[in-house]
PDB file of C-alpha atoms and ligand atoms in Angstrom:
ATOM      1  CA  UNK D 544     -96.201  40.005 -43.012  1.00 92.00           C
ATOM      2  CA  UNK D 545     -95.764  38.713 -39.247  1.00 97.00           C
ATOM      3  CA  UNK D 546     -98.469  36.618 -39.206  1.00 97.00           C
ATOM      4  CA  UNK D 547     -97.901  35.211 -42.658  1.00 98.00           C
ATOM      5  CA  UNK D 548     -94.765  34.068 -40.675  1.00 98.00           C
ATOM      6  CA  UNK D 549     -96.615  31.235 -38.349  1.00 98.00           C
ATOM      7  CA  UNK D 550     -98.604  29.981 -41.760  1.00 98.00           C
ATOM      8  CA  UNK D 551     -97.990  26.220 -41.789  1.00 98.00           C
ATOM      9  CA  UNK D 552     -99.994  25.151 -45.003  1.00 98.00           C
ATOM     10  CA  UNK D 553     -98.425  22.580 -46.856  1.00 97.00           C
ATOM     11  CA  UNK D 554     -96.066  21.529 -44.217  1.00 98.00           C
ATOM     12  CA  UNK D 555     -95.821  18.286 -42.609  1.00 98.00           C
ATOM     13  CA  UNK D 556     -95.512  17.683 -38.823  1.00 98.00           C
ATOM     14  CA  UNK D 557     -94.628  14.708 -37.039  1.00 98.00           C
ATOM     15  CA  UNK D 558     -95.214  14.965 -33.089  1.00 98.00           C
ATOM     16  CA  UNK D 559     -94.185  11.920 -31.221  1.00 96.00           C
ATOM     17  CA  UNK D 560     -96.518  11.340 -27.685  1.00 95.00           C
ATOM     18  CA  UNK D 561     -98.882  13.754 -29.845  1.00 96.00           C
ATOM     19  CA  UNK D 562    -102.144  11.746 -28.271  1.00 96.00           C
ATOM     20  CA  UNK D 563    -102.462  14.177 -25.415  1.00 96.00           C
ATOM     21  CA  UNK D 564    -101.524  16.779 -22.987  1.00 97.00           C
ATOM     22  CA  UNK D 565     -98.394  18.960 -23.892  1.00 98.00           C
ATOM     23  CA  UNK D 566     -97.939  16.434 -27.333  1.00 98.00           C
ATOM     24  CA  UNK D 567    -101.640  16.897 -28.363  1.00 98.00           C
ATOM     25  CA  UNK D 568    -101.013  20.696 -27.703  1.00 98.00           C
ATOM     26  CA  UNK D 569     -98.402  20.669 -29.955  1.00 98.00           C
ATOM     27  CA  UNK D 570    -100.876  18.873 -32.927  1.00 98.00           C
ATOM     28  CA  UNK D 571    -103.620  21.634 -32.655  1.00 98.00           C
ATOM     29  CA  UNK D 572    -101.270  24.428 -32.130  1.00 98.00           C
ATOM     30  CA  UNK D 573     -99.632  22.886 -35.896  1.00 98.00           C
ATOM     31  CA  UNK D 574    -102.681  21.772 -37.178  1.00 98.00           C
ATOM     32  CA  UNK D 575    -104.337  25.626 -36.407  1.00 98.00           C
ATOM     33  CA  UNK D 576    -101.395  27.223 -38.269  1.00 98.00           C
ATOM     34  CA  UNK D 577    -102.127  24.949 -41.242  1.00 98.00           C
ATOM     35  CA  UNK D 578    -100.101  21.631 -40.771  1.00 98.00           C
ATOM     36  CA  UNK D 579    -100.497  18.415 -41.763  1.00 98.00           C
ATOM     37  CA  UNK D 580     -99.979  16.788 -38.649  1.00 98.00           C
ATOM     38  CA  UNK D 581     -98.995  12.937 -37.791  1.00 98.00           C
ATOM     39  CA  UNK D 582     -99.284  12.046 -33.954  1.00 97.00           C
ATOM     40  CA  UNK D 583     -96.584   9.414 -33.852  1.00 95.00           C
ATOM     41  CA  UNK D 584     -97.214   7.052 -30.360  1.00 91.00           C
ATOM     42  CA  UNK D 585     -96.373   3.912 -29.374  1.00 87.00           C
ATOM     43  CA  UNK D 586    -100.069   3.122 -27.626  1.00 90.00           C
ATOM     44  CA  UNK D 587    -102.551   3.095 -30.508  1.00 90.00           C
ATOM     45  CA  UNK D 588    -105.154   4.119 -28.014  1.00 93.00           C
ATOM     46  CA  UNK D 589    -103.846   6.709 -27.021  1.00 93.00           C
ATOM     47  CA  UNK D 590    -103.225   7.948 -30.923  1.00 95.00           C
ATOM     48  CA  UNK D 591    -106.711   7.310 -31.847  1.00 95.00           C
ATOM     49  CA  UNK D 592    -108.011   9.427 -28.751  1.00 96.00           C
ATOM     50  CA  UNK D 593    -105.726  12.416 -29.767  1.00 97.00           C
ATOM     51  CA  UNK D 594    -107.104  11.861 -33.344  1.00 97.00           C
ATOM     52  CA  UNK D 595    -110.664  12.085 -32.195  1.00 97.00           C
ATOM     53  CA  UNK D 596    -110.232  15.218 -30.061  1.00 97.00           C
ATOM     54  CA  UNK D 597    -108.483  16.884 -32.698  1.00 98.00           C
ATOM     55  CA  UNK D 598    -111.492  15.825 -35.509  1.00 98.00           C
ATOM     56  CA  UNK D 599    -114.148  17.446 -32.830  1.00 98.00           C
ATOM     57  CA  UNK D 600    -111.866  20.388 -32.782  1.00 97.00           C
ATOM     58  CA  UNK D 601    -112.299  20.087 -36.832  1.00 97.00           C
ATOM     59  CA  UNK D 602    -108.312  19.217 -37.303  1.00 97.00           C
ATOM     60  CA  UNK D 603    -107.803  15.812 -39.872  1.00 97.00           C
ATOM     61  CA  UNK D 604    -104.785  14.802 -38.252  1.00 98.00           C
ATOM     62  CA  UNK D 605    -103.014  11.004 -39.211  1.00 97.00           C
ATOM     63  CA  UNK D 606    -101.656   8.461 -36.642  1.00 97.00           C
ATOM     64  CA  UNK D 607     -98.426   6.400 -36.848  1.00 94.00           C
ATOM     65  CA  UNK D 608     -97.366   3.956 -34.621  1.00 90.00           C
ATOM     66  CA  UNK D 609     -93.924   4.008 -33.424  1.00 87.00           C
ATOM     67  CA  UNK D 610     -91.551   1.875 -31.151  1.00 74.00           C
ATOM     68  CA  UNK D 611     -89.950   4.286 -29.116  1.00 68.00           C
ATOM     69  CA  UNK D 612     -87.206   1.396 -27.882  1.00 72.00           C
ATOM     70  CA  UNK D 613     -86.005   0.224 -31.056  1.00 82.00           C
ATOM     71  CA  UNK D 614     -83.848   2.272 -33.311  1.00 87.00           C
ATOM     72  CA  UNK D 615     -85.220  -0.049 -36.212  1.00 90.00           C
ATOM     73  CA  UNK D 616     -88.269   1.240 -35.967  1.00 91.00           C
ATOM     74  CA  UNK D 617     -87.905   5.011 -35.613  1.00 94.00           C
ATOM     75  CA  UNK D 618     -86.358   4.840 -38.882  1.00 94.00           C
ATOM     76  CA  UNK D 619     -88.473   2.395 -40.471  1.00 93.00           C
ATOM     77  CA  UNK D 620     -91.624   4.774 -39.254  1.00 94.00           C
ATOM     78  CA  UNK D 621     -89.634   8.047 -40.725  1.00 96.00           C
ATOM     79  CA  UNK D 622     -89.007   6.238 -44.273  1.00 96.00           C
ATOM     80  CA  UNK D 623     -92.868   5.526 -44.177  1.00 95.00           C
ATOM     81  CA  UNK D 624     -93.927   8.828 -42.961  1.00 96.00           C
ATOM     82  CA  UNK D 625     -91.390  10.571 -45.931  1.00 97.00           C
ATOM     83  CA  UNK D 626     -92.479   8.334 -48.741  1.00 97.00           C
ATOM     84  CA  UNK D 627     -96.563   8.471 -47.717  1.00 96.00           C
ATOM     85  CA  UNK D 628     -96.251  12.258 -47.269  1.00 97.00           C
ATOM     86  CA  UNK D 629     -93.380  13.067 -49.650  1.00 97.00           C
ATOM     87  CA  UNK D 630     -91.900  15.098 -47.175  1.00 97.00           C
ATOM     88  CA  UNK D 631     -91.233  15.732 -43.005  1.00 98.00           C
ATOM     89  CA  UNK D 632     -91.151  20.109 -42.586  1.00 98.00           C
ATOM     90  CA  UNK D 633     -91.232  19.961 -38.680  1.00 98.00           C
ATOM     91  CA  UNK D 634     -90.525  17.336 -35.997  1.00 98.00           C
ATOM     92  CA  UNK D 635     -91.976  17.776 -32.296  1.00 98.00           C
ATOM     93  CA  UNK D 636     -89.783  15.320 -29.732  1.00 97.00           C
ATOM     94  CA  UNK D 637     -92.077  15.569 -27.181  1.00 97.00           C
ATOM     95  CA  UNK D 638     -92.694  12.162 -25.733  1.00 94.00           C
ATOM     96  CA  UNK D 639     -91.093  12.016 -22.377  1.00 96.00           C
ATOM     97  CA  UNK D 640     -91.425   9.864 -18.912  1.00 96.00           C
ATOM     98  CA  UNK D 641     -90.616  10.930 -15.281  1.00 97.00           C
ATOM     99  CA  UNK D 642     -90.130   9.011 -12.017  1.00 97.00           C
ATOM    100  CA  UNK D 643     -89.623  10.364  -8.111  1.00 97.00           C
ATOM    101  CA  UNK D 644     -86.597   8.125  -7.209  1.00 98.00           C
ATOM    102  CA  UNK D 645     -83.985   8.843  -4.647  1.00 98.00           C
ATOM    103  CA  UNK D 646     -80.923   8.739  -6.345  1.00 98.00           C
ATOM    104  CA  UNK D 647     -79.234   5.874  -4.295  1.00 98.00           C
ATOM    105  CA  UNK D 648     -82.465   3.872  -4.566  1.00 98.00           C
ATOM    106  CA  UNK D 649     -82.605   4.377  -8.675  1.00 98.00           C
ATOM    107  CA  UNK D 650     -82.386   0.569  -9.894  1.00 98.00           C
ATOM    108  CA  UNK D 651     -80.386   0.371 -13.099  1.00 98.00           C
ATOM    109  CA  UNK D 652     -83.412  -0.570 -15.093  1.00 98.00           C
ATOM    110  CA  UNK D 653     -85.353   2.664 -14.084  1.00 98.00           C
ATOM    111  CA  UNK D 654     -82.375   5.002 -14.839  1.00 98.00           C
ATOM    112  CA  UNK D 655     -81.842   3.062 -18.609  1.00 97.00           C
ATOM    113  CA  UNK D 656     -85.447   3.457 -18.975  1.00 96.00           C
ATOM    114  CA  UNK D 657     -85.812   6.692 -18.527  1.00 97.00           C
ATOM    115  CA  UNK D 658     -82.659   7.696 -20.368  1.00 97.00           C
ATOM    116  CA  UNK D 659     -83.763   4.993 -22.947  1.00 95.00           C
ATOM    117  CA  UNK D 660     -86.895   7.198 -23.793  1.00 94.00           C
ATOM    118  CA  UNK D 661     -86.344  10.977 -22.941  1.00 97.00           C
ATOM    119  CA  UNK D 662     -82.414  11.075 -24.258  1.00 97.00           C
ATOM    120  CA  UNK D 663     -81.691   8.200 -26.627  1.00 96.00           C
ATOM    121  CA  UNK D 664     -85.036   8.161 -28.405  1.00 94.00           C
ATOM    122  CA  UNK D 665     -85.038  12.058 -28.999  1.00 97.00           C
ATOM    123  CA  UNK D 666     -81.681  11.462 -30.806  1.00 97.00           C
ATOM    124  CA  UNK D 667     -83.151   8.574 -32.670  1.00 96.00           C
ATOM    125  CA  UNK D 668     -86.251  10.342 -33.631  1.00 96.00           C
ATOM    126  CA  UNK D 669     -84.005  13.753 -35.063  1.00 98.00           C
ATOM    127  CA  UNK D 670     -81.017  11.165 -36.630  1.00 97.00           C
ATOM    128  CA  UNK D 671     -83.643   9.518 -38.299  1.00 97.00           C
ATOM    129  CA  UNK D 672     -86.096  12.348 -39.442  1.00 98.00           C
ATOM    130  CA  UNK D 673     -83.254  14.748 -39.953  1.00 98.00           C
ATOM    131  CA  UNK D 674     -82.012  13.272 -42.659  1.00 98.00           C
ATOM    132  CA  UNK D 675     -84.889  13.384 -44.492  1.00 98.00           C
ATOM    133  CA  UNK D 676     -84.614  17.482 -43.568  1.00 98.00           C
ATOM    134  CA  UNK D 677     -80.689  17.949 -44.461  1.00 98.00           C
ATOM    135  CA  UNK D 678     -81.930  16.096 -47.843  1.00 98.00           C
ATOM    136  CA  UNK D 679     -83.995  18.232 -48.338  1.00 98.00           C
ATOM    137  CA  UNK D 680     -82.151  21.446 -46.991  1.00 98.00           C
ATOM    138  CA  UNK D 681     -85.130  22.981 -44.470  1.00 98.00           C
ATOM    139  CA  UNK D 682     -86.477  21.944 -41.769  1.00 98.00           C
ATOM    140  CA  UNK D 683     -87.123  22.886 -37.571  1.00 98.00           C
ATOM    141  CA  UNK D 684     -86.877  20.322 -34.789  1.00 99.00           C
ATOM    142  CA  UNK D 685     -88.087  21.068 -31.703  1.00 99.00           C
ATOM    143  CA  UNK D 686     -87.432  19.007 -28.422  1.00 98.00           C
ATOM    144  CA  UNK D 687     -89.518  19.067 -25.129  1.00 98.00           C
ATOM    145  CA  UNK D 688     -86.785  19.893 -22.666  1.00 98.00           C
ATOM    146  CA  UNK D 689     -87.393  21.014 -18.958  1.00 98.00           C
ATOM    147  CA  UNK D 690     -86.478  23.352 -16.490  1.00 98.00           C
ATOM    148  CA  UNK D 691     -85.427  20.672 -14.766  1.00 98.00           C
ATOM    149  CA  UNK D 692     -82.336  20.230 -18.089  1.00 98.00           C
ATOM    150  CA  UNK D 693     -81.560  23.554 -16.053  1.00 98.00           C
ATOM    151  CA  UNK D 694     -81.606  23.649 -12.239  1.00 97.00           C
ATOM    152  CA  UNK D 695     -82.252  20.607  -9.671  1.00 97.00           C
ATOM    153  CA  UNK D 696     -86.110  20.307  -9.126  1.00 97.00           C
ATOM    154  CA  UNK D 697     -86.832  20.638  -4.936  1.00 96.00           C
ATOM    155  CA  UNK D 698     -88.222  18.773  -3.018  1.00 97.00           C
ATOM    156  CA  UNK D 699     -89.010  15.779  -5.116  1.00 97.00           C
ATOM    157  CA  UNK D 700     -86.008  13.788  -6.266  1.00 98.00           C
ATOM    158  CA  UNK D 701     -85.431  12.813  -9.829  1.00 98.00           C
ATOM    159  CA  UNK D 702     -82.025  12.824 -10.939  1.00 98.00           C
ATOM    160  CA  UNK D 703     -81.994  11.102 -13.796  1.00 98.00           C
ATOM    161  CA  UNK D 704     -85.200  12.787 -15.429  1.00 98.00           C
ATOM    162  CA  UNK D 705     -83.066  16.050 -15.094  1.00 98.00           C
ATOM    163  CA  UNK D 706     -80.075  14.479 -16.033  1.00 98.00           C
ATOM    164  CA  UNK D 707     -82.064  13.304 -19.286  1.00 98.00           C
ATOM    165  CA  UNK D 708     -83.409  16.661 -19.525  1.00 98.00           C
ATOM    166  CA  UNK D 709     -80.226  18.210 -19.722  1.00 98.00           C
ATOM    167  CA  UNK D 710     -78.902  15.907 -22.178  1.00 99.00           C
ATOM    168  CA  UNK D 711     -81.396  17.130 -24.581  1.00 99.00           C
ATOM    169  CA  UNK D 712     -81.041  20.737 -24.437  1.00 99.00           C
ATOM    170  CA  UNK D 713     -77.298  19.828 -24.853  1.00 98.00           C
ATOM    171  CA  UNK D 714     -78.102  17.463 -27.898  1.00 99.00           C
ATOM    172  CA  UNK D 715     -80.444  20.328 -29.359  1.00 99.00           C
ATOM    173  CA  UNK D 716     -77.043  22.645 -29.502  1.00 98.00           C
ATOM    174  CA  UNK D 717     -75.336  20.330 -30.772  1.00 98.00           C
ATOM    175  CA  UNK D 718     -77.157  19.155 -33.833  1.00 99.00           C
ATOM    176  CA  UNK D 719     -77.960  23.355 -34.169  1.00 99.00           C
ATOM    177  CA  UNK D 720     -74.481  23.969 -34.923  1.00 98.00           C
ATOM    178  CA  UNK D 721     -73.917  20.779 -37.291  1.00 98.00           C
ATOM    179  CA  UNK D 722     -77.132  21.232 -39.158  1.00 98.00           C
ATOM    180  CA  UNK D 723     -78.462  24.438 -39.161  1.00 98.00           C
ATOM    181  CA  UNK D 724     -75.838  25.548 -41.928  1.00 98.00           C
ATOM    182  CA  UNK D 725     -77.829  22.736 -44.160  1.00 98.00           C
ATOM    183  CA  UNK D 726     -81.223  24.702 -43.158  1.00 98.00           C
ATOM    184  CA  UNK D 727     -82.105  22.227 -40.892  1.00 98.00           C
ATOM    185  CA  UNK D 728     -83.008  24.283 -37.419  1.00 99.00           C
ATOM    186  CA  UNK D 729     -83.152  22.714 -34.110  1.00 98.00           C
ATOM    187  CA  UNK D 730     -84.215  24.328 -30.700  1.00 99.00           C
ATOM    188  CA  UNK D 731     -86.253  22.881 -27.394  1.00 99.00           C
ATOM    189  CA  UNK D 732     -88.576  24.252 -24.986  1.00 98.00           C
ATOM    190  CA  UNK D 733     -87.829  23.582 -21.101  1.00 98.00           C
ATOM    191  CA  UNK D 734     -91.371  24.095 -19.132  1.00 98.00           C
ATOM    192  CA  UNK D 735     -92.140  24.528 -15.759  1.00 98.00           C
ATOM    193  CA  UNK D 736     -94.580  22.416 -14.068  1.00 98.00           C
ATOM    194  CA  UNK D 737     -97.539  21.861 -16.624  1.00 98.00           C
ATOM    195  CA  UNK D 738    -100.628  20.488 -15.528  1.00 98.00           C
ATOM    196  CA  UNK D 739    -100.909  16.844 -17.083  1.00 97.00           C
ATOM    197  CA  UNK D 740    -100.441  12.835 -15.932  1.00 94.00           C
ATOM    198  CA  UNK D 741     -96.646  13.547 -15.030  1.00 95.00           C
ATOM    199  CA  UNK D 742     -97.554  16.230 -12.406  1.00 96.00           C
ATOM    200  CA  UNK D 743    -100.577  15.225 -11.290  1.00 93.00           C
ATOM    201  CA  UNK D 744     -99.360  12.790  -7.996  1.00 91.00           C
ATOM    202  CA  UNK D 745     -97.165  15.791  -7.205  1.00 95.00           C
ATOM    203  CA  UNK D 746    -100.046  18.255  -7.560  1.00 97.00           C
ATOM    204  CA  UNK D 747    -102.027  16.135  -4.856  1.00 97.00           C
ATOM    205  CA  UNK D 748     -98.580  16.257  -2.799  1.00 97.00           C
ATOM    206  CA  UNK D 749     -99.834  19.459  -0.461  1.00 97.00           C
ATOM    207  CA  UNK D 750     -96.399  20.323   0.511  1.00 97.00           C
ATOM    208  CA  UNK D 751     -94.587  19.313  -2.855  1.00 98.00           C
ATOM    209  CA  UNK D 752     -97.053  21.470  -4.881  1.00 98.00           C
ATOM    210  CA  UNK D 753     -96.756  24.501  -1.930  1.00 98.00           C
ATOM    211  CA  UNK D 754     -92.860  24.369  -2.901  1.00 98.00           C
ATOM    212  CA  UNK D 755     -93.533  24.737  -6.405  1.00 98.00           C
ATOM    213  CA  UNK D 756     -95.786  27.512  -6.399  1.00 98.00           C
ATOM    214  CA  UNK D 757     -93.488  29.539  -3.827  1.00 98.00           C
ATOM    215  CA  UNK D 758     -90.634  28.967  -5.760  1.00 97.00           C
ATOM    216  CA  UNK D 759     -92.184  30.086  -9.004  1.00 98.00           C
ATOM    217  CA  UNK D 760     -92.639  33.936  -9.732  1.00 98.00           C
ATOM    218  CA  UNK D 761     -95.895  33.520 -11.260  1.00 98.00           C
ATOM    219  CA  UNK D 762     -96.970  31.535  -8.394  1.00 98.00           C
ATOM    220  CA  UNK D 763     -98.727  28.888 -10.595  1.00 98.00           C
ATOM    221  CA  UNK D 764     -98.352  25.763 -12.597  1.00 98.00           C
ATOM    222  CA  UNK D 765     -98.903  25.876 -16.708  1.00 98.00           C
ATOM    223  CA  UNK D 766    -101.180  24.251 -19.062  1.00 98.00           C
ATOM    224  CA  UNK D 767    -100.324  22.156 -22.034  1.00 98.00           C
ATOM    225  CA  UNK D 768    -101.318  25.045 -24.462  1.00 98.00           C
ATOM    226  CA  UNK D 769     -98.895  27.671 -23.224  1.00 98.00           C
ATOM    227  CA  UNK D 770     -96.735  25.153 -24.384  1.00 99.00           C
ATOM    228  CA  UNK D 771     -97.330  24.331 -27.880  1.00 98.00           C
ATOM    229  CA  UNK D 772     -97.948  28.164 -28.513  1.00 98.00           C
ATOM    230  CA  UNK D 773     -93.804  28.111 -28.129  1.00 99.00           C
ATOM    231  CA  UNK D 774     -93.771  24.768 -30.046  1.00 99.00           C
ATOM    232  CA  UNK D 775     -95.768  26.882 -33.288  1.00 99.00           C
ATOM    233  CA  UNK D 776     -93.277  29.382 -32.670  1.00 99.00           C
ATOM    234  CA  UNK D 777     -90.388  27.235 -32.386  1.00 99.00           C
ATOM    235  CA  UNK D 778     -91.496  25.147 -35.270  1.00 99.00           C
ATOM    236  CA  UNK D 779     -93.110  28.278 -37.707  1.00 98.00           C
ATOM    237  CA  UNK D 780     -90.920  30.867 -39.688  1.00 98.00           C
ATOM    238  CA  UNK D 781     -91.744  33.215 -37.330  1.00 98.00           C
ATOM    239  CA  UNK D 782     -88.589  32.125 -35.567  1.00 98.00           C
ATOM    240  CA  UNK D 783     -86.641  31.966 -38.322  1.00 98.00           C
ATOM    241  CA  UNK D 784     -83.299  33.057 -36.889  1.00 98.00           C
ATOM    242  CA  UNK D 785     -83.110  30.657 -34.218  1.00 99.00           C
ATOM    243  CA  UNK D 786     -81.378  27.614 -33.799  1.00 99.00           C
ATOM    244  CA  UNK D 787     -79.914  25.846 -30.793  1.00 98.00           C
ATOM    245  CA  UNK D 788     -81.968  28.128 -28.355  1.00 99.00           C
ATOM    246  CA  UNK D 789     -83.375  26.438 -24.708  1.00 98.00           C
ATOM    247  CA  UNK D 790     -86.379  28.533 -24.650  1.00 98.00           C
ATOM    248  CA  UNK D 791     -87.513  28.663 -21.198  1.00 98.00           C
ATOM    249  CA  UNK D 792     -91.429  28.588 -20.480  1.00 98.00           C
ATOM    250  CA  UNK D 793     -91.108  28.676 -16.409  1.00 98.00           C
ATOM    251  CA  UNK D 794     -93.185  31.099 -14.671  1.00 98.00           C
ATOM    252  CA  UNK D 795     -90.100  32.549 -13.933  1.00 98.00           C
ATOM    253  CA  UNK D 796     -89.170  29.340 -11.832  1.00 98.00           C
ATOM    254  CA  UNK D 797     -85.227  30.042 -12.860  1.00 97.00           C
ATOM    255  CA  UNK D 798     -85.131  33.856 -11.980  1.00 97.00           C
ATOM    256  CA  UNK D 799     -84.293  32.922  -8.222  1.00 94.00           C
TER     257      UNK D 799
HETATM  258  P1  LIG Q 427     -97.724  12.823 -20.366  1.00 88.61           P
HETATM  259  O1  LIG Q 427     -97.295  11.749 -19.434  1.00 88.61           O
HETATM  260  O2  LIG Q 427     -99.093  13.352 -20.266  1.00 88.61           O
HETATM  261  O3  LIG Q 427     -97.491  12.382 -21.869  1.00 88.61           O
HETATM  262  C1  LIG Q 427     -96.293  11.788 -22.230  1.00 88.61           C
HETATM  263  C2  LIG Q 427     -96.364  11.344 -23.650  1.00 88.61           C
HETATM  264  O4  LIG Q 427     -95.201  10.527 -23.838  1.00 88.61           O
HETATM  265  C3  LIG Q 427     -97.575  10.489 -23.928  1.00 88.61           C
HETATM  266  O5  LIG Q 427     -98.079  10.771 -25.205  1.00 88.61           O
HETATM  267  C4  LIG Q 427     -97.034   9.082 -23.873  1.00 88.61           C
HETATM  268  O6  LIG Q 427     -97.608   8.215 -24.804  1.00 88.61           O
HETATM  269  C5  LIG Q 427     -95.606   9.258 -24.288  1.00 88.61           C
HETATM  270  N1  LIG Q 427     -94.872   8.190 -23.647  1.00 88.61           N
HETATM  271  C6  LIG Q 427     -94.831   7.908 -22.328  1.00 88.61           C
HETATM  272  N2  LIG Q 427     -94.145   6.792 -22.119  1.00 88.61           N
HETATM  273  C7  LIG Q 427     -93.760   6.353 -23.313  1.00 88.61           C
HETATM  274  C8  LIG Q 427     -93.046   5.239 -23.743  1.00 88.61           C
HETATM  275  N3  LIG Q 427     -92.613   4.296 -22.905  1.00 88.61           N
HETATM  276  N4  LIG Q 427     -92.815   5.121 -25.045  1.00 88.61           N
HETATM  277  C9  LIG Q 427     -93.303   6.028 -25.902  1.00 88.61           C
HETATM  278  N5  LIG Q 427     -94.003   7.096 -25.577  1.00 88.61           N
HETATM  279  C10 LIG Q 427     -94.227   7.245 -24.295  1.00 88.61           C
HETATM  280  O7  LIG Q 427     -96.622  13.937 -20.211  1.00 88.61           O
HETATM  281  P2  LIG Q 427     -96.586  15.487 -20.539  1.00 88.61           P
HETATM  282  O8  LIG Q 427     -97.541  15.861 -21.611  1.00 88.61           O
HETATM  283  O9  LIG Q 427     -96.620  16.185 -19.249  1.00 88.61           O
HETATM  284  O10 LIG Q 427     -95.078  15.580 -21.068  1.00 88.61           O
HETATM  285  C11 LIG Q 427     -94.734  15.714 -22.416  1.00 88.61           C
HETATM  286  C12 LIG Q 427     -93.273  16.113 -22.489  1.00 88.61           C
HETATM  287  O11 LIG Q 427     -93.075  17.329 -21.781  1.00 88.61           O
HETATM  288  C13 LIG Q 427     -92.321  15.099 -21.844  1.00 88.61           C
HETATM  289  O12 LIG Q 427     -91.142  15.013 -22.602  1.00 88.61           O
HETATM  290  C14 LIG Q 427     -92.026  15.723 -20.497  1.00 88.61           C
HETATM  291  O13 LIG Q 427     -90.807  15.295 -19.974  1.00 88.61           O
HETATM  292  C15 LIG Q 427     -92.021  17.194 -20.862  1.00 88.61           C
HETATM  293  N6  LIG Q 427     -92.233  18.079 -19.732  1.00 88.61           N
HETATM  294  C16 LIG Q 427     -93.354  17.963 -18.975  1.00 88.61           C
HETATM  295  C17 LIG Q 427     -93.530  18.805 -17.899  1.00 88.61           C
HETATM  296  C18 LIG Q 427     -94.721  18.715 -17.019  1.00 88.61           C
HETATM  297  O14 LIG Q 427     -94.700  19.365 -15.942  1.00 88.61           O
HETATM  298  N7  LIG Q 427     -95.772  18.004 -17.365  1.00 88.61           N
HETATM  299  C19 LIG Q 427     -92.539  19.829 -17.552  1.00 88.61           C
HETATM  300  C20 LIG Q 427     -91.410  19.859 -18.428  1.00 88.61           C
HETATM  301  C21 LIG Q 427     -91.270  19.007 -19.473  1.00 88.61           C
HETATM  302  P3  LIG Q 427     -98.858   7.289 -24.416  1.00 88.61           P
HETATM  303  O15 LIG Q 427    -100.018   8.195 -24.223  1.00 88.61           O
HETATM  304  O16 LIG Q 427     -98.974   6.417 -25.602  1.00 88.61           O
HETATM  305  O17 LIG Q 427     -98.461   6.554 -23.176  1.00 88.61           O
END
C-alpha cells in the first residue's frame, strides 16, 4: 500500500533544467517511479546529454526546448507538451542560476537576470502548466527553492539569489492555497549546498567551503540525488496531504 503510493506509471512529468545535476536527478528519480518524463531546457545540448544518460540508465525520456525569458514561449511549449502527451501530472521548476555579487556592486542587469529566471520564470512555468492541471483537477508542482529562500548564506554574498529564493517558497504558498482546493498541489524543496556547477567555484574556495561545512550539522555538502528522492516524494501520492510545504533538505544547516 505505501509503496504503491510513489508508483508514477502513466503520469507525465515535465522538469525544466532536467539535462543534469539536481534537474537530471529529478528525471531518473520520476522516470524510476514510472514517469513519462520531458526534460524541458533551453540549451539543446545540454537536453540531449541528459537524454543520453538517462537511455544508458535504461529511462526513454523526451526533450523540449524551452525559452526560459519569454512568457510566449513557456506557454506555447506547455500547449505542445499537453496536446503531444494529452496530459501534464507533475511539473519540476528546477532550473535556477546563482551569482557571488556584493550587493552594492549588483548591476541592474545581473539582479533582473537572476530574478528574470529563478522567480519570474518559475511563475511562468506553474501559470502556464497549471492550467492545464486545474483543467484537469490533479496535479503536484514542485519548485527548487533554497535554504538560502530561508536564512542569509555566509560568507559569500548573493542577495538577490536569496531574495529570488525566497520569492519562490512564498509563490509556492501562495498558489497552494488558491489551487490546491482544485487538486492541483504545490510545494518546493530548499537544499543545502549540493555538489554541482553552481557550487563548484565555492567548493574550491578553502575558507568559503570550511564555513559551510562548520555551519552545517552534518558537516557535509549533498548530492543531486538526495534531492530528487524529495522531488519523487514531493511529486508522488505518497505525499498526498501536502501542499504549500518548504521542505527543507539542509544537513541541518538551519538548526543553528
Ligand atoms: P546547475 O547550474 O547544475 O543547473 C542549472 C540548470 O538550470 C541547468 O539545467 C541549466 O540549463 C538551467 N539554466 C541555467 N541557466 C539557465 C537559463 N539562463 N535559462 C534556462 N535554464 C537555465 O544547477 P543545480 O543543479 O545546482 O541547481 C538546480 C536548481 O537547484 C536551481 O534552481 C538552484 O538554484 C537550486 N539549488 C541548488 C543548490 C546547489 O547547492 N547546487 C542549492 C539550493 C538550490 P543548461 O544546462 O541548459 O544551461
Amino acid at each position: 500500500m505505501y509503496l504503491e503510493k510513489y508508483n508514477l506509471t502513466n503520469r507525465v512529468a515535465v522538469v525544466t533544467g532536467g539535462g543534469r545535476n539536481i534537474g537530471l536527478a529529478c528525471v531518473q528519480a520520476l522516470s524510476e517511479a514510472g514517469a513519462r518524463v520531458i526534460i524541458a531546457e533551453i540549451d539543446p545540448d545540454s537536453a540531449e546529454a541528459g537524454r543520453l544518460q538517462m537511455k544508458e540508465a535504461g529511462y526513454d525520456v523526451d526533450v523540449v526546448s524551452m525559452d526560459v525569458t519569454d512568457p510566449n514561449g513557456v506557454t506555447e511549449s506547455a500547449a505542445a507538451i499537453a496536446s503531444k502527451y494529452g496530459r501534464i501530472d507533475i511539473l519540476v521548476c528546477n532550473a535556477g542560476i546563482a551569482f557571488n555579487t556584493p550587493a552594492e556592486d549588483v548591476s541592474d542587469e545581473e539582479w533582473n537576470k537572476v530574478i528574470d529566471i529563478n522567480l519570474n520564470w518559475v511563475y511562468w512555468c506553474c501559470r502556464a502548466f497549471g492550467k492545464y492541471m486545474l483543467a484537469a483537477g490533479k496535479g503536484s508542482i514542485v519548485n527548487i527553492g533554497s535554504m538560502s529562500g530561508v536564512i542569509s548564506n555566509k560568507p559569500q554574498p548573493q542577495s538577490h539569489y536569496n531574495t529570488s529564493k525566497a520569492a519562490v517558497h512564498m509563490l509556492t504558498k501562495s498558489l497552494a492555497g488558491e489551487w490546491s482546493g482544485r487538486g492541483v498541489r504545490i510545494n518546493a524543496v530548499a537544499p543545502t549546498y549540493i555538489e554541482t556547477e553552481m557550487t563548484r567555484k565555492g567548493m574550491e574556495n578553502a575558507a568559503w567551503y570550511k564555513t559551510w561545512l562548520e555551519m552545517t550539522p552534518m558537516n557535509r555538502v549533498g548530492q543531486p540525488d538526495e534531492i530528487g528522492s524529495v522531488v519523487l516524494f514531493l511529486a508522488s501520492d505518497a505525499s498526498s496531504l501536502m501542499t504549500g510545504s518548504i521542505v527543507l533538505a539542509d544537513g541541518g544547516y538551519t538548526v543553528w
